[in-house]
GROMACS .gro file of C-alpha atoms in nm:
model
  112
    1MET     CA    1 -13.204  -7.277  -3.789
    2ASP     CA    2 -12.897  -7.478  -3.606
    3ALA     CA    3 -12.710  -7.248  -3.512
    4ARG     CA    4 -12.573  -7.298  -3.099
    5ALA     CA    5 -12.721  -7.028  -2.878
    6PRO     CA    6 -12.445  -6.784  -2.761
    7PRO     CA    7 -12.405  -6.759  -2.366
    8CYS     CA    8 -12.600  -6.498  -2.200
    9ASN     CA    9 -12.444  -6.275  -2.014
   10ASP     CA   10 -12.720  -5.977  -2.073
   11PRO     CA   11 -12.799  -5.811  -1.727
   12SER     CA   12 -13.122  -5.704  -1.859
   13LEU     CA   13 -13.275  -6.061  -1.913
   14GLU     CA   14 -13.253  -6.128  -1.555
   15ASN     CA   15 -13.601  -5.930  -1.430
   16ALA     CA   16 -13.872  -6.068  -1.242
   17THR     CA   17 -14.010  -6.165  -1.496
   18ALA     CA   18 -14.080  -6.560  -1.597
   19ALA     CA   19 -14.023  -6.665  -1.945
   20TYR     CA   20 -14.092  -7.009  -2.172
   21LEU     CA   21 -13.889  -7.230  -2.389
   22ILE     CA   22 -14.131  -7.334  -2.609
   23ALA     CA   23 -14.040  -7.589  -2.830
   24GLY     CA   24 -14.210  -7.793  -3.128
   25THR     CA   25 -14.104  -8.092  -3.233
   26GLN     CA   26 -14.255  -8.337  -3.495
   27LEU     CA   27 -14.057  -8.670  -3.382
   28THR     CA   28 -13.816  -8.881  -3.643
   29ASP     CA   29 -13.730  -9.170  -3.449
   30PRO     CA   30 -13.941  -9.147  -3.101
   31ALA     CA   31 -13.701  -9.417  -2.941
   32LEU     CA   32 -13.373  -9.211  -3.046
   33TYR     CA   33 -13.613  -8.866  -2.935
   34GLU     CA   34 -13.624  -9.054  -2.556
   35GLN     CA   35 -13.247  -9.070  -2.547
   36TYR     CA   36 -13.287  -8.698  -2.547
   37ARG     CA   37 -13.565  -8.683  -2.310
   38ALA     CA   38 -13.481  -8.837  -2.060
   39GLN     CA   39 -13.175  -8.561  -1.987
   40ALA     CA   40 -13.351  -8.297  -2.119
   41ARG     CA   41 -13.566  -8.275  -1.825
   42PRO     CA   42 -13.331  -8.331  -1.544
   43LEU     CA   43 -13.113  -8.045  -1.627
   44ALA     CA   44 -13.418  -7.864  -1.707
   45LYS     CA   45 -13.485  -7.824  -1.330
   46ARG     CA   46 -13.138  -7.769  -1.268
   47PHE     CA   47 -13.160  -7.493  -1.434
   48GLY     CA   48 -13.481  -7.391  -1.246
   49GLY     CA   49 -13.709  -7.441  -1.555
   50ALA     CA   50 -14.033  -7.625  -1.451
   51TYR     CA   51 -14.247  -7.848  -1.753
   52ILE     CA   52 -14.545  -7.733  -1.782
   53VAL     CA   53 -14.662  -7.872  -2.097
   54ARG     CA   54 -14.503  -8.133  -2.220
   55GLY     CA   55 -14.695  -8.373  -2.507
   56GLY     CA   56 -15.030  -8.477  -2.527
   57PRO     CA   57 -15.348  -8.408  -2.707
   58MET     CA   58 -15.323  -8.042  -2.896
   59PRO     CA   59 -15.658  -7.968  -3.102
   60ALA     CA   60 -15.487  -7.717  -3.395
   61TYR     CA   61 -15.733  -7.464  -3.451
   62GLU     CA   62 -15.550  -7.265  -3.651
   63THR     CA   63 -15.230  -7.403  -3.840
   64ASP     CA   64 -15.105  -7.092  -4.143
   65LEU     CA   65 -14.734  -7.022  -3.982
   66TRP     CA   66 -14.664  -7.345  -3.746
   67SER     CA   67 -14.795  -7.713  -3.718
   68PRO     CA   68 -14.651  -7.869  -3.444
   69GLY     CA   69 -14.715  -8.263  -3.387
   70ARG     CA   70 -14.585  -8.236  -3.045
   71LEU     CA   71 -14.527  -7.928  -2.786
   72VAL     CA   72 -14.339  -7.876  -2.513
   73VAL     CA   73 -14.331  -7.542  -2.272
   74ILE     CA   74 -14.089  -7.501  -1.990
   75ARG     CA   75 -14.082  -7.261  -1.779
   76PHE     CA   76 -13.804  -7.030  -1.644
   77GLU     CA   77 -13.796  -6.800  -1.376
   78SER     CA   78 -13.637  -6.506  -1.626
   79MET     CA   79 -13.479  -6.485  -2.032
   80GLY     CA   80 -13.096  -6.517  -1.868
   81GLN     CA   81 -13.162  -6.846  -1.641
   82ALA     CA   82 -13.319  -6.957  -1.973
   83HIS     CA   83 -13.097  -6.880  -2.231
   84ARG     CA   84 -12.828  -7.044  -2.002
   85PHE     CA   85 -13.037  -7.370  -2.004
   86TYR     CA   86 -13.074  -7.382  -2.400
   87ALA     CA   87 -12.637  -7.266  -2.420
   88SER     CA   88 -12.513  -7.487  -2.139
   89GLU     CA   89 -12.230  -7.682  -2.242
   90ALA     CA   90 -12.409  -8.014  -2.062
   91TYR     CA   91 -12.757  -7.921  -2.324
   92GLN     CA   92 -12.532  -7.899  -2.562
   93ARG     CA   93 -12.382  -8.231  -2.524
   94PHE     CA   94 -12.667  -8.415  -2.605
   95LEU     CA   95 -12.929  -8.121  -2.805
   96GLY     CA   96 -12.787  -8.371  -3.097
   97LEU     CA   97 -12.985  -8.650  -3.050
   98SER     CA   98 -13.310  -8.430  -3.068
   99ARG     CA   99 -13.171  -8.278  -3.421
  100ALA     CA  100 -13.115  -8.648  -3.516
  101SER     CA  101 -13.489  -8.734  -3.389
  102ALA     CA  102 -13.743  -8.416  -3.477
  103ARG     CA  103 -13.801  -8.180  -3.703
  104ARG     CA  104 -13.823  -7.872  -3.413
  105THR     CA  105 -13.880  -7.497  -3.385
  106VAL     CA  106 -13.688  -7.413  -3.018
  107VAL     CA  107 -13.798  -7.004  -2.881
  108ILE     CA  108 -13.825  -6.875  -2.618
  109VAL     CA  109 -14.049  -6.582  -2.458
  110GLU     CA  110 -14.049  -6.343  -2.194
  111GLY     CA  111 -14.391  -6.406  -1.940
  112VAL     CA  112 -14.636  -6.094  -1.885
   0.00000   0.00000   0.00000
């Protein structure tokens, strides 16, 4: 689904529980994806995000529903913060680079 995330103004998403943006990717154009990656990391940091997983070896034990080639996990302080990052105009400006260079599934989940 390529729909742009709606702006997040829901106060219930501002809680003390961390949230994680998880992106599973299969690169189709690694060189173009590098252009996306070079912009995504500093922007996530501006929104309070911290990369805790970015690529690397990934043994897959069960793959009935999902088998990404590459995995990225970014920790945010709240669901609202993660949603604001994804929906931001700044992120949307270069998100097309990722969509043109990789197949992706992106979710945001609340931590425990």
